[in-house]
Structures are given as C-alpha cells and as structure tokens.
CSV table of C-alpha atoms in Angstrom, one decimal:
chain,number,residue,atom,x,y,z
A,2,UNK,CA,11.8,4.4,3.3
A,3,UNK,CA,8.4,4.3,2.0
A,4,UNK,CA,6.9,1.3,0.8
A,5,UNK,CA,3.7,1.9,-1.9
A,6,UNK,CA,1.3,-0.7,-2.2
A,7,UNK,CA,-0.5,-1.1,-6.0
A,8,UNK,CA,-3.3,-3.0,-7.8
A,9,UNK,CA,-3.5,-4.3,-11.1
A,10,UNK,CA,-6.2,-3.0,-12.9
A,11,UNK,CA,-5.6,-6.4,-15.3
A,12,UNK,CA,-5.2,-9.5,-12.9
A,13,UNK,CA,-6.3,-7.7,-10.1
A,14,UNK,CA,-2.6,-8.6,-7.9
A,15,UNK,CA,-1.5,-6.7,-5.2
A,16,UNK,CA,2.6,-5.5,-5.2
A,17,UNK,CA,5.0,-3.5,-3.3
A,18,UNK,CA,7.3,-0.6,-4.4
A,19,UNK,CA,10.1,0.4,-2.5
A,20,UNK,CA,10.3,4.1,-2.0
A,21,UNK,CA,7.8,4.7,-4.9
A,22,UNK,CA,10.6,5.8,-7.3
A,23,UNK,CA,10.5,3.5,-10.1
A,24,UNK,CA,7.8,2.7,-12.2
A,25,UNK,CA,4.5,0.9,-11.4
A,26,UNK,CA,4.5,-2.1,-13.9
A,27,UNK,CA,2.5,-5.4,-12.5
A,28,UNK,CA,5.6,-8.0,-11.9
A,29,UNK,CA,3.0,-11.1,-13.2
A,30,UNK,CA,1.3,-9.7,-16.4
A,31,UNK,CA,3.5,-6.7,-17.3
A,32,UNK,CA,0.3,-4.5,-17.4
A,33,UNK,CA,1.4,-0.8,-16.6
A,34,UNK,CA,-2.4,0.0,-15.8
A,35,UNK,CA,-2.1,-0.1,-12.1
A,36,UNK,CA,-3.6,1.9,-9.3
A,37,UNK,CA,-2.1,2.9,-5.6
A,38,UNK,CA,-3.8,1.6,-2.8
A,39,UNK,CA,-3.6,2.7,0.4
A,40,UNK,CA,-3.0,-0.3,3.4
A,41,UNK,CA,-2.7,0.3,7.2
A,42,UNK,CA,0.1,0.1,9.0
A,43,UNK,CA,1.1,-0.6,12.8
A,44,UNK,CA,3.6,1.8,15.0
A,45,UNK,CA,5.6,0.3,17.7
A,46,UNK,CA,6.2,2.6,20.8
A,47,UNK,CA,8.1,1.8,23.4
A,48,UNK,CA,6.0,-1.3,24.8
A,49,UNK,CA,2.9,-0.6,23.3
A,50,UNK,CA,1.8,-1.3,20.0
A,51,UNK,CA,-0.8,0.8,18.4
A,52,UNK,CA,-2.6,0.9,15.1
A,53,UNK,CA,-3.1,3.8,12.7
A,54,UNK,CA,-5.8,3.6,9.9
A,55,UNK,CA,-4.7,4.2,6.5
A,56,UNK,CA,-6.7,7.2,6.3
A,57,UNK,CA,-5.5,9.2,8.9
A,58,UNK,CA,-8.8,10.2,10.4
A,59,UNK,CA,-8.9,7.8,13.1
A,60,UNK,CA,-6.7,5.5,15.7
A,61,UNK,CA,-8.0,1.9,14.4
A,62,UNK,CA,-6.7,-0.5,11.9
A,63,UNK,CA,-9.8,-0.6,9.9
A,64,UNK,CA,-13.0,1.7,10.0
A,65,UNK,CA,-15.9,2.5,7.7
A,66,UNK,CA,-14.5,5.7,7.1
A,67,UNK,CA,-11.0,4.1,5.3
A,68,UNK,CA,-11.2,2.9,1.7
C-alpha cells in the first residue's frame, strides 16, 4: 500500500495518507489547501539495504537534483 506524504499550505505540517484514497484535509487546522510532497524512501534486499531518491533519477537518498 502506498503511503502519500502532504504539506499544509496553512500551518505548514507535514501528514501521511494511507493509500491516497481519501481526502487530503490537514488533521491540526482542518485546512483542505494542502500540497503532495514527495519523501525518499529505503529498499531492503536481501542483506543489503539501499537507498532510492524520491525522484527517481538517481541511487542516493538525497541529491541536488530531488526537490
């Protein structure tokens, strides 16, 4: 299951939604102006752990290229 990060465009808090299929409304201030934001994630293989940028574009956790 897909878990979608967002950001309140009001009191600037981060939150989670499970599978992205009910609405995006702020759980603090109620504000239904929030925006999707994308956060990197980890993939565990066997006995190697490896991180994948949010972006797609490169094998690192973070780079100048992600947003």
């Amino acid at each position: 299951m897909a878990i979608y990060t967002y950001l309140c465009n009001k009191c600037k808090r981060k939150f989670d939604i499970l599978n992205g299929r009910e609405e995006a409304i702020c759980d603090v201030c109620q504000n239904k102006d929030v925006k999707r934001v994308y956060t990197a994630f980890m993939i565990k293989t066997s006995s190697q752990e490896k991180g994948v940028s949010s972006c797609g574009s490169c094998a690192k956790t973070t780079c100048s290229g992600c947003k």
